[in-house]
Coordinates of C-alpha atoms in Angstrom, one line a residue:
Chain A
M1 CA 4.0 16.3 0.4
I2 CA 5.2 12.7 1.0
V3 CA 8.3 12.5 3.1
A4 CA 10.1 10.2 5.5
R5 CA 9.9 11.4 9.1
T6 CA 10.3 10.0 12.6
G7 CA 7.4 10.5 15.1
N8 CA 9.3 13.3 16.8
E9 CA 10.2 15.0 13.5
A10 CA 6.6 14.8 12.3
M11 CA 5.2 16.2 15.6
A12 CA 7.7 19.1 15.4
E13 CA 6.6 19.7 11.8
A14 CA 3.0 19.8 12.9
M15 CA 4.0 22.3 15.6
R16 CA 5.8 24.5 13.0
Q17 CA 2.7 24.5 10.8
I18 CA 0.4 25.2 13.8
N19 CA 2.7 28.1 14.7
P20 CA 1.6 28.3 18.3
D21 CA 1.9 31.7 20.1
V22 CA 3.8 30.2 23.0
V23 CA 5.8 27.0 23.6
A24 CA 7.4 26.5 27.0
A25 CA 9.3 23.2 27.4
Y26 CA 12.0 21.3 29.1
P27 CA 13.8 18.4 27.4
I28 CA 13.5 14.7 28.3
T29 CA 14.3 11.5 26.4
P30 CA 12.6 10.4 24.1
A31 CA 10.6 13.6 23.5
T32 CA 13.7 16.0 23.5
E33 CA 13.8 16.1 19.7
V34 CA 10.3 17.5 19.3
V35 CA 11.3 20.8 21.1
Q36 CA 14.9 20.7 19.9
L37 CA 13.7 20.7 16.3
F38 CA 11.0 23.3 17.1
S39 CA 13.5 25.6 18.8
K40 CA 15.5 25.5 15.5
F41 CA 12.3 26.6 13.7
V42 CA 12.1 29.5 16.2
H43 CA 15.8 30.4 15.6
D44 CA 15.4 30.3 11.8
G45 CA 12.3 32.6 12.0
L46 CA 10.0 29.9 10.5
V47 CA 7.4 30.5 13.3
D48 CA 6.3 33.5 15.3
T49 CA 6.3 31.6 18.6
E50 CA 7.5 33.0 21.9
F51 CA 9.7 30.1 22.9
V52 CA 10.4 29.8 26.7
P53 CA 13.1 27.3 27.7
V54 CA 12.3 26.8 31.3
E55 CA 14.1 25.0 34.1
S56 CA 11.7 22.1 34.7
E57 CA 8.5 20.5 33.4
H58 CA 6.7 21.9 36.4
S59 CA 7.7 25.4 35.1
A60 CA 6.9 24.4 31.5
C61 CA 3.4 23.5 32.3
S62 CA 3.0 26.6 34.6
A63 CA 4.3 28.9 31.8
C64 CA 1.9 27.2 29.4
C65 CA -1.0 27.9 31.8
G66 CA -0.1 31.6 32.1
A67 CA 0.2 32.0 28.4
A68 CA -3.0 30.1 27.7
A69 CA -4.9 32.1 30.2
A70 CA -3.7 35.2 28.4
G71 CA -5.4 33.9 25.3
A72 CA -2.4 32.3 23.5
R73 CA -2.4 29.1 21.5
V74 CA 0.1 27.1 23.6
M75 CA 1.9 23.8 23.1
T76 CA 4.6 21.8 24.8
S77 CA 6.2 18.3 24.7
T78 CA 7.3 15.9 27.3
A79 CA 7.5 12.2 28.4
S80 CA 7.5 10.0 31.5
Q81 CA 9.1 11.8 34.5
G82 CA 8.5 15.1 32.8
L83 CA 4.7 14.5 32.7
A84 CA 4.9 13.3 36.3
L85 CA 6.6 16.5 37.3
M86 CA 3.8 18.4 35.6
H87 CA 1.2 16.5 37.4
E88 CA 0.3 19.2 39.9
I89 CA -0.1 21.8 37.1
L90 CA -2.1 19.4 34.8
F91 CA -5.1 19.8 37.1
I92 CA -4.7 23.6 37.1
A93 CA -4.7 23.6 33.3
S94 CA -7.9 21.5 33.1
G95 CA -9.6 23.2 36.0
L96 CA -9.0 26.6 34.4
R97 CA -10.2 25.2 31.1
L98 CA -6.9 26.1 29.3
P99 CA -6.7 24.3 25.9
I100 CA -2.9 23.5 26.0
V101 CA -1.7 20.6 23.8
I102 CA 1.1 18.3 24.8
C103 CA 3.0 16.2 22.2
L104 CA 3.8 13.3 24.4
V105 CA 6.1 10.4 24.0
N106 CA 5.0 7.4 26.1
R107 CA 7.9 6.2 28.3
S108 CA 7.8 4.1 31.4
L109 CA 8.0 5.7 34.8
S110 CA 10.9 5.2 37.2
S111 CA 11.8 3.1 39.2
P112 CA 13.5 1.1 37.8
I113 CA 14.8 3.8 35.4
N114 CA 14.1 3.0 31.8
I115 CA 13.7 5.2 28.7
H116 CA 11.5 2.8 26.6
C117 CA 7.8 2.6 25.9
D118 CA 4.9 1.8 28.1
H119 CA 1.8 3.8 28.8
S120 CA 2.3 4.2 32.6
D121 CA 3.1 7.9 32.3
T122 CA 0.0 9.2 30.6
L123 CA -2.2 6.6 32.4
A124 CA -1.0 7.9 35.7
S125 CA -2.3 11.3 34.6
R126 CA -5.6 9.9 33.2
D127 CA -7.7 11.6 36.0
A128 CA -6.2 15.0 35.5
G129 CA -9.0 16.2 33.2
W130 CA -7.0 16.2 30.0
L131 CA -8.1 14.7 26.7
Q132 CA -5.9 11.7 25.8
I133 CA -5.6 10.4 22.2
Y134 CA -3.2 7.4 21.6
T135 CA -1.8 7.1 18.1
E136 CA -0.7 4.1 16.1
N137 CA 1.9 5.4 13.7
V138 CA 3.8 8.5 12.6
Q139 CA 1.1 9.7 10.3
E140 CA -1.6 9.5 13.0
A141 CA 0.7 11.3 15.4
Y142 CA 1.1 14.1 13.0
D143 CA -2.5 14.4 12.0
T144 CA -3.8 14.1 15.6
T145 CA -1.5 16.9 16.8
I146 CA -3.2 19.2 14.4
Q147 CA -6.7 17.9 15.2
L148 CA -6.2 18.1 18.9
V149 CA -5.4 21.9 18.9
K150 CA -8.8 22.5 17.3
I151 CA -10.6 20.0 19.6
A152 CA -9.0 21.5 22.7
E153 CA -9.8 25.0 21.8
Q154 CA -13.4 24.2 21.0
A155 CA -13.9 22.1 24.2
L156 CA -11.8 24.4 26.4
L157 CA -10.0 21.4 27.6
P158 CA -6.3 20.6 27.5
G159 CA -5.2 17.5 25.5
I160 CA -2.4 15.0 25.1
V161 CA -1.4 13.3 21.9
S162 CA 0.4 10.1 22.7
T163 CA 3.1 8.3 20.7
D164 CA 5.1 5.2 21.7
A165 CA 8.7 5.8 22.8
F166 CA 11.3 5.0 20.2
I167 CA 8.9 2.8 18.3
I168 CA 7.2 5.9 16.9
S169 CA 9.2 8.8 18.3
H170 CA 12.5 7.6 16.7
G171 CA 11.0 5.3 14.1
M172 CA 11.0 6.8 10.6
E173 CA 8.0 6.1 8.4
R174 CA 6.4 7.5 5.2
V175 CA 4.2 10.4 6.1
E176 CA 2.1 12.8 4.1
L177 CA 2.5 16.3 5.4
L178 CA -0.1 18.9 4.8
D179 CA 0.6 22.1 2.9
D180 CA 2.0 24.8 5.3
K181 CA -0.9 27.1 4.4
E182 CA -3.6 24.5 5.0
V183 CA -2.9 24.0 8.7
P184 CA -3.5 27.5 10.0
K185 CA -6.5 27.7 7.7
F186 CA -7.9 24.5 9.2
L187 CA -7.3 25.7 12.8
G188 CA -8.3 29.3 12.5
E189 CA -7.5 31.8 15.2
R190 CA -8.0 30.9 18.8
K191 CA -11.1 32.7 20.0
V192 CA -11.0 33.7 23.7
E193 CA -13.9 34.9 25.7
Y194 CA -11.8 36.1 28.6
S195 CA -8.2 37.1 28.5
L196 CA -5.8 38.0 31.3
L197 CA -4.3 40.7 29.0
D198 CA -7.6 42.4 28.2
V199 CA -7.1 45.4 30.5
D200 CA -10.4 47.0 29.6
N201 CA -12.2 44.0 30.9
P202 CA -10.2 42.8 33.9
I203 CA -10.7 39.3 35.2
T204 CA -9.3 37.1 37.9
I205 CA -8.1 33.6 37.1
G206 CA -7.2 31.0 39.6
C207 CA -8.8 32.6 42.7
L208 CA -9.8 30.9 45.9
D209 CA -13.0 28.9 45.4
L210 CA -14.4 27.5 48.6
Q211 CA -17.4 25.5 49.8
D212 CA -19.8 27.9 48.1
Y213 CA -18.7 27.5 44.4
F214 CA -15.8 25.0 44.0
Y215 CA -18.2 22.1 43.5
E216 CA -20.2 23.8 40.8
H217 CA -17.0 24.7 38.9
K218 CA -15.8 21.2 39.1
R219 CA -19.1 19.9 37.9
S220 CA -19.0 22.2 34.9
E221 CA -15.5 20.8 34.1
I222 CA -16.9 17.3 34.2
D223 CA -19.7 18.4 32.0
A224 CA -17.2 19.7 29.4
M225 CA -15.7 16.2 29.4
D226 CA -19.2 14.8 28.9
H227 CA -19.7 16.9 25.8
V228 CA -16.4 16.6 24.1
L229 CA -16.9 13.5 22.0
P230 CA -19.1 15.1 19.4
I231 CA -16.5 17.9 19.1
I232 CA -13.8 15.3 18.5
E233 CA -16.0 13.5 15.9
K234 CA -16.7 16.8 14.2
V235 CA -13.1 17.9 14.0
Q236 CA -12.0 14.4 12.8
K237 CA -14.6 14.5 10.1
E238 CA -13.7 18.0 9.0
F239 CA -10.0 16.9 8.8
G240 CA -11.0 13.8 6.8
D241 CA -13.2 15.8 4.4
K242 CA -10.5 18.3 3.8
F243 CA -7.4 16.1 3.7
G244 CA -8.7 12.6 3.0
R245 CA -7.6 10.9 6.2
Y246 CA -10.4 9.9 8.5
Y247 CA -10.0 8.8 12.1
P248 CA -12.5 7.0 14.3
I249 CA -13.1 7.4 18.0
V250 CA -12.7 3.7 18.4
D251 CA -10.7 1.9 15.7
E252 CA -12.5 -1.3 14.9
Y253 CA -10.5 -3.7 12.7
K254 CA -12.3 -6.7 11.1
M255 CA -14.8 -6.7 14.0
D256 CA -18.0 -7.3 12.1
D257 CA -17.8 -11.0 11.9
A258 CA -15.1 -11.6 14.6
E259 CA -15.6 -14.3 17.2
V260 CA -12.9 -13.2 19.5
A261 CA -11.0 -9.9 19.7
I262 CA -8.3 -8.1 21.5
M263 CA -8.2 -4.5 22.5
A264 CA -5.0 -2.4 22.6
M265 CA -3.6 1.1 22.4
G266 CA -0.8 2.8 20.5
S267 CA 1.7 1.2 18.0
T268 CA 0.7 -2.3 19.1
G269 CA -2.6 -1.7 17.2
G270 CA -0.7 -1.9 13.9
T271 CA 1.2 -5.1 14.9
A272 CA -2.1 -6.6 16.0
K273 CA -3.7 -5.8 12.6
V274 CA -1.1 -7.9 10.9
A275 CA -1.8 -10.7 13.5
V276 CA -5.5 -10.4 12.6
E277 CA -4.7 -10.9 8.9
R278 CA -2.5 -13.9 9.6
M279 CA -5.2 -15.5 11.8
R280 CA -7.8 -14.9 9.1
E281 CA -5.6 -16.5 6.5
K282 CA -5.8 -19.6 8.8
G283 CA -9.6 -19.3 8.7
K284 CA -9.9 -17.9 12.2
K285 CA -12.3 -15.0 12.6
V286 CA -10.6 -12.5 14.9
G287 CA -10.8 -8.8 15.3
L288 CA -9.1 -5.8 16.9
I289 CA -10.4 -2.9 18.9
R290 CA -7.8 -0.1 19.0
C291 CA -8.6 2.5 21.6
R292 CA -7.7 5.8 20.0
V293 CA -9.6 8.3 22.2
Y294 CA -8.9 7.2 25.7
R295 CA -10.0 10.3 27.7
P296 CA -12.9 10.8 27.8
F297 CA -13.5 7.1 27.6
P298 CA -16.0 6.7 24.7
E299 CA -18.5 4.5 26.5
K300 CA -21.1 4.1 23.8
A301 CA -18.8 3.4 20.9
M302 CA -16.6 1.2 23.0
L303 CA -19.6 -0.8 24.4
K304 CA -20.8 -1.4 20.9
A305 CA -17.4 -2.8 19.8
L306 CA -16.7 -4.8 23.0
T307 CA -20.1 -6.6 22.8
K308 CA -19.5 -7.8 19.2
V309 CA -17.5 -10.8 20.4
K310 CA -17.8 -13.7 22.8
V311 CA -14.3 -13.4 24.2
L312 CA -12.0 -10.4 24.6
G313 CA -8.3 -10.1 25.4
I314 CA -7.5 -6.7 26.8
M315 CA -3.9 -5.8 26.2
D316 CA -2.6 -3.2 28.6
R317 CA 0.9 -1.7 28.3
S318 CA 0.6 -0.5 31.9
D319 CA -0.5 -1.8 35.2
T320 CA -2.6 0.0 37.8
L321 CA -0.4 -1.6 40.7
S322 CA -3.7 -2.2 42.4
T323 CA -4.0 -6.0 41.9
L324 CA -6.8 -5.2 39.5
G325 CA -4.8 -5.4 36.3
G326 CA -4.4 -2.7 33.6
H327 CA -6.2 0.5 32.9
L328 CA -8.1 -0.5 29.7
Y329 CA -9.2 -3.7 31.4
N330 CA -10.7 -1.8 34.3
D331 CA -12.4 0.7 32.0
A332 CA -13.8 -2.1 29.8
R333 CA -15.1 -4.0 32.9
S334 CA -16.6 -0.9 34.3
I335 CA -18.7 -0.1 31.1
L336 CA -19.8 -3.7 30.7
Y337 CA -21.3 -3.9 34.2
E338 CA -24.8 -2.7 33.0
S339 CA -24.6 -4.5 29.7
S340 CA -26.9 -7.4 29.0
T341 CA -24.3 -9.1 26.9
R342 CA -20.9 -9.4 28.5
P343 CA -18.0 -11.2 26.8
L344 CA -15.5 -13.3 28.7
M345 CA -12.5 -11.2 29.4
K346 CA -8.8 -11.7 30.0
N347 CA -6.3 -9.0 30.7
Y348 CA -2.8 -9.3 29.2
I349 CA -0.4 -6.9 30.7
Y350 CA 2.6 -6.7 28.2
G351 CA 5.5 -4.7 26.9
L352 CA 6.4 -2.8 30.1
G353 CA 9.7 -0.9 29.8
G354 CA 9.7 -1.3 26.0
R355 CA 9.7 -5.1 25.8
D356 CA 8.9 -6.0 22.3
I357 CA 5.6 -7.6 21.3
S358 CA 5.6 -9.7 18.1
I359 CA 3.0 -10.6 15.6
E360 CA 3.4 -14.3 16.6
E361 CA 2.9 -13.5 20.3
I362 CA -0.3 -11.7 19.5
E363 CA -1.4 -14.8 17.5
T364 CA -0.8 -17.0 20.6
I365 CA -3.1 -14.6 22.5
Y366 CA -5.8 -15.1 19.8
E367 CA -5.3 -18.9 20.0
E368 CA -5.8 -18.7 23.8
L369 CA -9.0 -16.6 23.4
F370 CA -10.4 -19.4 21.2
N371 CA -9.6 -21.9 23.9
I372 CA -11.5 -19.7 26.4
K373 CA -14.4 -19.5 23.9
K374 CA -14.4 -23.3 23.7
S375 CA -14.2 -24.0 27.4
G376 CA -16.5 -21.1 28.4
K377 CA -14.3 -20.0 31.3
V378 CA -11.3 -17.9 32.1
D379 CA -8.9 -19.6 34.5
K380 CA -6.8 -16.5 35.3
N381 CA -8.2 -13.1 34.6
I382 CA -5.0 -11.1 34.7
V383 CA -1.7 -12.4 33.2
Y384 CA 1.7 -10.8 32.7
F385 CA 2.4 -11.7 29.1
G386 CA 6.1 -12.1 28.1
V387 CA 7.5 -11.7 31.6
R388 CA 10.1 -14.2 32.8
G389 CA 9.6 -16.3 35.9
E390 CA 5.9 -17.0 35.6
Chain B
M1 CA 7.1 -5.6 -3.8
A2 CA 6.2 -7.7 -0.8
L3 CA 7.5 -6.6 2.6
L4 CA 11.2 -6.9 3.0
E5 CA 13.3 -6.5 6.1
I6 CA 16.9 -5.4 6.6
R7 CA 19.2 -5.5 9.6
W8 CA 22.2 -3.3 9.9
H9 CA 25.1 -4.4 12.2
G10 CA 27.6 -1.8 13.3
R11 CA 29.5 -0.4 16.2
G12 CA 28.3 2.7 18.1
G13 CA 29.6 5.7 16.1
Q14 CA 29.8 3.9 12.7
G15 CA 26.5 5.3 11.5
A16 CA 24.3 2.2 11.2
K17 CA 21.3 4.3 12.2
T18 CA 22.2 7.1 9.8
A19 CA 22.5 4.5 7.0
A20 CA 19.1 3.0 7.8
L21 CA 17.5 6.5 7.9
L22 CA 19.2 7.5 4.6
F23 CA 18.0 4.3 3.0
G24 CA 14.5 4.9 4.3
D25 CA 14.4 8.4 3.0
A26 CA 15.6 7.4 -0.4
A27 CA 13.0 4.6 -0.6
V28 CA 10.2 7.0 0.2
E29 CA 11.5 9.3 -2.6
T30 CA 11.0 6.4 -5.0
G31 CA 7.4 5.8 -3.8
K32 CA 7.9 3.0 -1.3
Y33 CA 6.5 2.6 2.2
I34 CA 9.3 2.2 4.7
Q35 CA 10.3 2.0 8.3
A36 CA 13.8 2.9 9.6
F37 CA 14.6 2.4 13.3
P38 CA 17.6 1.7 15.5
E39 CA 17.6 -0.6 18.4
Y40 CA 18.3 1.6 21.4
G41 CA 20.2 -0.3 23.9
P42 CA 23.0 1.0 26.2
E43 CA 24.8 3.0 23.5
R44 CA 28.5 3.3 23.7
M45 CA 31.1 4.2 21.2
G46 CA 32.3 0.9 19.7
A47 CA 29.7 -1.3 21.2
P48 CA 27.7 -3.5 18.8
V49 CA 24.5 -1.8 17.6
F50 CA 21.6 -2.6 15.3
A51 CA 19.5 -0.6 12.9
F52 CA 16.6 -1.8 10.8
N53 CA 14.6 -1.1 7.7
R54 CA 11.3 -2.4 6.4
I55 CA 10.4 -1.6 2.8
S56 CA 7.2 -2.4 0.8
D57 CA 4.9 -1.2 -1.9
E58 CA 2.0 -1.4 0.6
P59 CA 1.5 0.4 3.9
I60 CA 3.5 -1.2 6.7
L61 CA 1.4 -1.8 9.8
Q62 CA 3.6 -3.8 12.2
H63 CA 5.7 -2.0 14.8
C64 CA 7.5 -5.0 16.3
G65 CA 11.2 -5.7 16.2
I66 CA 12.8 -7.5 13.2
K67 CA 13.9 -11.0 14.0
R68 CA 14.1 -12.6 10.5
P69 CA 15.6 -10.1 8.1
Q70 CA 16.0 -11.1 4.4
I71 CA 19.1 -8.9 4.2
V72 CA 21.9 -8.3 6.7
V73 CA 24.5 -5.5 6.3
V74 CA 27.6 -5.7 8.4
L75 CA 29.5 -2.4 8.7
D76 CA 32.3 -3.9 10.8
P77 CA 33.8 -7.3 10.0
T78 CA 35.1 -7.8 13.5
L79 CA 31.5 -8.0 14.7
M80 CA 31.2 -11.4 13.1
Q81 CA 33.4 -12.8 15.9
T82 CA 31.1 -11.7 18.7
V83 CA 27.6 -11.2 17.2
D84 CA 25.6 -13.8 15.3
V85 CA 25.1 -11.6 12.3
T86 CA 23.1 -14.3 10.4
D87 CA 20.7 -14.9 13.2
G88 CA 17.2 -15.4 11.7
L89 CA 18.5 -15.1 8.1
P90 CA 16.4 -17.3 5.7
K91 CA 18.0 -19.8 3.2
D92 CA 17.6 -17.3 0.4
G93 CA 18.8 -14.4 2.5
V94 CA 21.5 -11.9 1.5
V95 CA 24.6 -10.9 3.5
L96 CA 26.6 -7.8 2.7
V97 CA 29.9 -7.3 4.5
N98 CA 32.4 -4.5 4.7
T99 CA 35.6 -6.5 4.4
Q100 CA 38.9 -7.0 2.7
K101 CA 38.1 -10.7 2.3
T102 CA 36.4 -12.4 -0.6
A103 CA 32.8 -13.5 -0.7
E104 CA 33.9 -17.1 -0.6
E105 CA 36.0 -16.5 2.6
I106 CA 33.1 -14.8 4.3
K107 CA 30.7 -17.5 3.3
K108 CA 33.0 -20.1 4.9
E109 CA 33.5 -17.9 8.0
L110 CA 29.7 -17.5 8.5
K111 CA 29.1 -21.2 7.6
L112 CA 26.6 -20.1 4.9
T113 CA 25.6 -22.5 2.1
T114 CA 22.5 -21.2 0.3
Q115 CA 22.6 -17.5 1.1
Q116 CA 24.1 -14.9 -1.2
V117 CA 27.1 -13.1 0.1
Y118 CA 28.4 -9.7 -1.2
V119 CA 31.6 -8.0 -0.1
V120 CA 33.1 -4.5 -0.5
D121 CA 36.0 -2.8 1.2
A122 CA 33.9 0.1 2.3
S123 CA 36.5 1.2 5.0
K124 CA 39.2 1.5 2.4
I125 CA 36.9 3.5 0.1
S126 CA 36.0 5.7 3.1
N127 CA 39.6 6.2 4.2
E128 CA 40.6 7.1 0.7
I129 CA 37.9 9.6 -0.1
L130 CA 36.7 10.9 3.3
K131 CA 40.1 10.3 5.2
R132 CA 38.1 8.6 7.9
D133 CA 36.7 5.1 8.4
L134 CA 33.0 5.8 8.1
P135 CA 31.7 2.8 6.1
N136 CA 28.0 3.6 6.4
T137 CA 27.4 5.7 3.3
P138 CA 29.6 3.5 0.9
M139 CA 27.7 0.4 2.3
L140 CA 24.5 2.1 1.3
G141 CA 25.8 2.2 -2.3
A142 CA 26.8 -1.4 -2.1
L143 CA 23.4 -2.4 -0.7
I144 CA 21.5 -0.7 -3.6
K145 CA 23.6 -2.7 -6.0
A146 CA 23.4 -6.0 -4.2
S147 CA 19.7 -5.8 -3.3
K148 CA 18.4 -4.0 -6.5
L149 CA 15.7 -2.6 -4.1
L150 CA 16.0 1.0 -5.4
E151 CA 17.1 2.7 -8.5
F152 CA 20.6 4.1 -8.0
E153 CA 20.3 7.7 -9.3
P154 CA 17.2 8.7 -7.4
M155 CA 18.7 7.2 -4.3
L156 CA 21.9 9.2 -4.8
K157 CA 19.8 12.4 -5.3
S158 CA 17.9 11.8 -2.0
V159 CA 21.0 11.0 0.0
K160 CA 22.7 14.2 -1.4
Q161 CA 19.7 16.3 -0.3
R162 CA 19.7 14.9 3.2
L163 CA 23.5 15.3 3.6
E164 CA 23.3 18.9 2.4
K165 CA 20.7 19.5 5.1
K166 CA 22.9 17.9 7.7
F167 CA 26.1 19.6 6.6
P168 CA 25.1 22.9 5.1
T169 CA 28.5 24.4 5.5
R170 CA 30.5 21.3 4.4
P171 CA 30.1 20.7 0.6
D172 CA 33.3 18.6 0.8
V173 CA 31.6 16.2 3.2
V174 CA 28.6 15.9 0.9
D175 CA 30.6 15.3 -2.2
G176 CA 33.0 12.9 -0.5
N177 CA 30.1 10.8 0.7
I178 CA 28.5 10.7 -2.7
K179 CA 31.8 9.7 -4.3
A180 CA 32.2 7.0 -1.8
I181 CA 28.7 5.7 -2.4
K182 CA 29.4 5.6 -6.2
K183 CA 32.7 3.8 -5.7
A184 CA 31.2 1.1 -3.4
Y185 CA 28.3 0.7 -5.9
E186 CA 30.8 -0.1 -8.6
E187 CA 33.2 -2.3 -6.5
V188 CA 30.8 -4.5 -4.6
G189 CA 31.1 -8.1 -5.7
E190 CA 29.7 -11.6 -5.0

């Protein structure tokens, strides 16, 4: 069914079709609508979900952990400070291998207080052991929400599907929704090996784990992250074969003959695709690498993409506040260290707190990358694009 | 149809965002690709606000703000004194204003030469039919007439469905809005 939906509406629809066993949530702008709409589905009897309106995001994530440990299919939604307040529990979810899925709206972190888009919230949680998939538009947000439930349950890892605040969360677009019956069929039942509620086979979850075994358990969690990419690929392919929409791990756009390229995440990927088209109309061979699966970082696929060009502009809608630039930039530099071919790289931090990034601005970045290609050197590795006073 | 961009000017509470969403919804019903989004600033009742649409026969990829709209819709004529409503409008752009004035008068007021100007007294229509000054839905009717972007009847059907969803217990509100849209569609002039 083709309809017009905002990102929040589409993610709420996906949750309705997924029909999770438990949703525990606390509202926060700009993700409030996701759960608000979902709570209406609960009220109207359209889902069988046990809906738990808790008193904070810390409690939301905790309730999700308890339910997931009992074997339930569990989802929630949050943004920004809400995710930050969950931070402590995020590690508990991943450490206990609980496949919770968060529909997340990317909003900057305070202070200064701001409700608009940047990726600092999810990136501050990048080391929490959660899968992170960043989406470009409403359709992808909807599709990925459904895919991620299946991926998370197969990998026994929790996951975050990310959408840009307001740009996607409150932006209405044309979306194709799947048939209500198709989604549960695609997902199947959650199969649990161990459940807290299986009284015939009692187990302990979350017990003290000291010098003798903690390290082995942590190592097995890292191992799960190491083996999740094939699961993501498999689920994405199944989804594509069934519903006709295929998603890659790394979204390469016009990269095969590109001389210079930028890398970006989220809705900027779409804007950059238009910039690529305009540059190519002027005869300039440019490409785009959109990082869709960010955690785990898809080293092999990313390395293949990054080394296709001589010059790379890495666009980060976040800063690590470490003097080393943005998150994507650091990941890209890290995987290129062992590579025999290394492109020249420049880091463009942009769009913090929701500052708009236009097609023309991205074109100026491409022009600058061509200048770097010509001169063979990067004068300044990290720049703050579009900020006043520089 | 190539990509076309629309900017709605209103005041907080006048329904600029709702109008953009209704337009987007209706456009999807007729097979178009669309975007509809408000500009979220510090929202206050009465403060100037913007909402936007993109419409195309092809998938729309960009997610940046709209700076050079081909069509501008002004829900509140007093905005023209404080907001540059024609900012970024091309020479062959279209301006649609909710006003008691004539198109010629508006053209002079906005210092426009080449652009097309359409006017309709949407506030009067709204006051008459809905007993409140809510110009957004009648302006939607006027926009369809002025822009010829969508067919009128399918648009009307889509708006009706969405309003019925929003006001399930108020058929009077739904019917009033539909009547106001029809009236503005008939009355809008160059």
